[in-house]
């Protein structure tokens, strides 16, 4: 594993983002490419207008976007730590010729993570330090207290993953990560604050005047707080809330209109039942939970829980499958898949001996109105069985309306981790991936994929993420036609774009190619609508150990 201090890194983020990244979706491993068939790629220069922004030379940078200065195009905020450990922020505003620096200010010395939130009708940079959250005022170049609230944030050293070693000591002094704690959980169009905790969640609802209601603790304690993952030396609870684990904690909170009154409620799995905190007419949540059961069998909530079911088997036994076959089922999500305005419940089952050849099964249990709430069918109403294995940490699956027809489709992607695929990746410098799309119709899915793409990109694991090439695979609408497009880092110097198409194919069979420098780390590329034109724009951060960092912006035309 590369030392976290060896090279610069970035932490991307921002607002407005259909930031669907296959790489980001695989929280348990590195990912993942897609794109290249035998078809010749046509030029894609007409799709984007290109801008280059020089954003400073600090070793670690967190790049976020938001309408901080009130312009028509989003600003770029760069948060970093200087050589004297001072916290800094620079804001670049869009003008003639591109983005230029407008604000250069110091942040409070205790800032440990950042986010972006809409507050009082204006997007703000949010900073966290022990005991308080603040918002940065660009007019006075100071931070103003937003809320005073205890948090359980516990920075994890850069570059470590839970289960790969002991995450001891403070976060690397150069890293201030982006944590997604601001989101609209009550559907009123205003961002609220969700702070995960070992004992549940602190939820602060934003009021009409831009202030926040008193924090209320919701949800049960973290069920795996005392568990120790294979390879770790501390319990999950001792590791605590960090940039790594926060998405896993936040994934335990489900937004479901359980009582079907038009207001979303917050639902949590708790031992052998669900806790539901109802939303009232003022947008607040009842701190006292009611409970319900479903009759749907599963072992735990969230794929992260699978970390704690691997036992003591060694790494090679897990990879080669030299152990007894196992099967575990987890709660995947709640979502209305058949368009009847009632949430459906989705489970994921993984079965097999080898972590690289797990067979997967996604089952949908349709919801139906019931007295006082919602019932979920005990038996699955439809199921998706992707062929082949679902390699642990090298696959991703999600529901999305790809073609804008109002029906929810299903996408599944995986790296080819068989012997041939691994040899080609390690010796041939290329990585293969299978992408399968299942077109939905009233919540039902076909037995076989509607569309299959076998795609290849360059791959270079030498030097880890800092020096190698782990290409980005992103999904978003860059053409503005309401259909999802697929963007792939084909090589260090070429981006491929598969445009969404009408009809059953969903994606064009041949890509459009753009000559542009692509970051070697897929986490440094993301999509966001910068000018509110309904088209996703692409941002690519290029860290450097020897010269100032650059940000490439591809604005969708």
PDB file of C-alpha atoms in Angstrom, residues 13-15 113-118 124-128 133 151 153 177-186 190-197 201-206 242-243 245-251:
ATOM      1  CA  UNK A  13     -17.449  16.793  -4.361  1.00  0.00           C
ATOM      2  CA  UNK A  14     -20.124  19.312  -5.039  1.00  0.00           C
ATOM      3  CA  UNK A  15     -23.768  20.045  -5.484  1.00  0.00           C
ATOM      4  CA  UNK A 113     -14.276  17.892   7.019  1.00  0.00           C
ATOM      5  CA  UNK A 114     -16.390  19.969   4.632  1.00  0.00           C
ATOM      6  CA  UNK A 115     -19.628  19.776   2.669  1.00  0.00           C
ATOM      7  CA  UNK A 116     -21.922  22.034   0.628  1.00  0.00           C
ATOM      8  CA  UNK A 117     -25.485  22.875   1.666  1.00  0.00           C
ATOM      9  CA  UNK A 118     -28.274  25.146   0.493  1.00  0.00           C
ATOM     10  CA  UNK A 124     -22.766  27.553   1.368  1.00  0.00           C
ATOM     11  CA  UNK A 125     -19.497  25.818   2.093  1.00  0.00           C
ATOM     12  CA  UNK A 126     -19.980  23.945   5.388  1.00  0.00           C
ATOM     13  CA  UNK A 127     -17.037  23.293   7.711  1.00  0.00           C
ATOM     14  CA  UNK A 128     -16.907  20.910  10.656  1.00  0.00           C
ATOM     15  CA  UNK A 133     -20.691  23.194  12.095  1.00  0.00           C
ATOM     16  CA  UNK A 151     -20.394  14.845  16.558  1.00  0.00           C
ATOM     17  CA  UNK A 153     -16.233  12.210  13.599  1.00  0.00           C
ATOM     18  CA  UNK A 177     -12.317  15.226   3.259  1.00  0.00           C
ATOM     19  CA  UNK A 178     -15.767  15.906   1.868  1.00  0.00           C
ATOM     20  CA  UNK A 179     -18.515  14.146   3.843  1.00  0.00           C
ATOM     21  CA  UNK A 180     -22.040  14.158   2.471  1.00  0.00           C
ATOM     22  CA  UNK A 181     -23.939  15.173   5.620  1.00  0.00           C
ATOM     23  CA  UNK A 182     -26.236  17.809   4.055  1.00  0.00           C
ATOM     24  CA  UNK A 183     -29.314  16.476   2.274  1.00  0.00           C
ATOM     25  CA  UNK A 184     -33.042  17.099   2.068  1.00  0.00           C
ATOM     26  CA  UNK A 185     -34.577  14.289   4.129  1.00  0.00           C
ATOM     27  CA  UNK A 186     -38.101  15.666   4.549  1.00  0.00           C
ATOM     28  CA  UNK A 190     -34.197  22.601   1.964  1.00  0.00           C
ATOM     29  CA  UNK A 191     -31.017  20.800   2.979  1.00  0.00           C
ATOM     30  CA  UNK A 192     -31.004  19.244   6.423  1.00  0.00           C
ATOM     31  CA  UNK A 193     -28.025  17.930   8.400  1.00  0.00           C
ATOM     32  CA  UNK A 194     -27.556  14.217   9.064  1.00  0.00           C
ATOM     33  CA  UNK A 195     -24.773  13.374  11.518  1.00  0.00           C
ATOM     34  CA  UNK A 196     -24.172   9.633  11.997  1.00  0.00           C
ATOM     35  CA  UNK A 197     -23.270   8.422  15.455  1.00  0.00           C
ATOM     36  CA  UNK A 201     -28.162   9.660  14.017  1.00  0.00           C
ATOM     37  CA  UNK A 202     -28.475  13.306  14.928  1.00  0.00           C
ATOM     38  CA  UNK A 203     -30.891  14.938  12.486  1.00  0.00           C
ATOM     39  CA  UNK A 204     -31.216  18.723  12.232  1.00  0.00           C
ATOM     40  CA  UNK A 205     -34.069  19.930  10.021  1.00  0.00           C
ATOM     41  CA  UNK A 206     -33.653  23.284   8.271  1.00  0.00           C
ATOM     42  CA  UNK A 242     -14.610   8.697   9.250  1.00  0.00           C
ATOM     43  CA  UNK A 243     -14.463   9.632   5.590  1.00  0.00           C
ATOM     44  CA  UNK A 245     -17.082   4.664   7.117  1.00  0.00           C
ATOM     45  CA  UNK A 246     -19.530   7.605   6.972  1.00  0.00           C
ATOM     46  CA  UNK A 247     -21.214   6.381   3.739  1.00  0.00           C
ATOM     47  CA  UNK A 248     -21.759   2.984   5.369  1.00  0.00           C
ATOM     48  CA  UNK A 249     -23.378   4.580   8.407  1.00  0.00           C
ATOM     49  CA  UNK A 250     -25.535   6.872   6.269  1.00  0.00           C
ATOM     50  CA  UNK A 251     -26.648   3.892   4.183  1.00  0.00           C
TER      51      UNK A 251
END
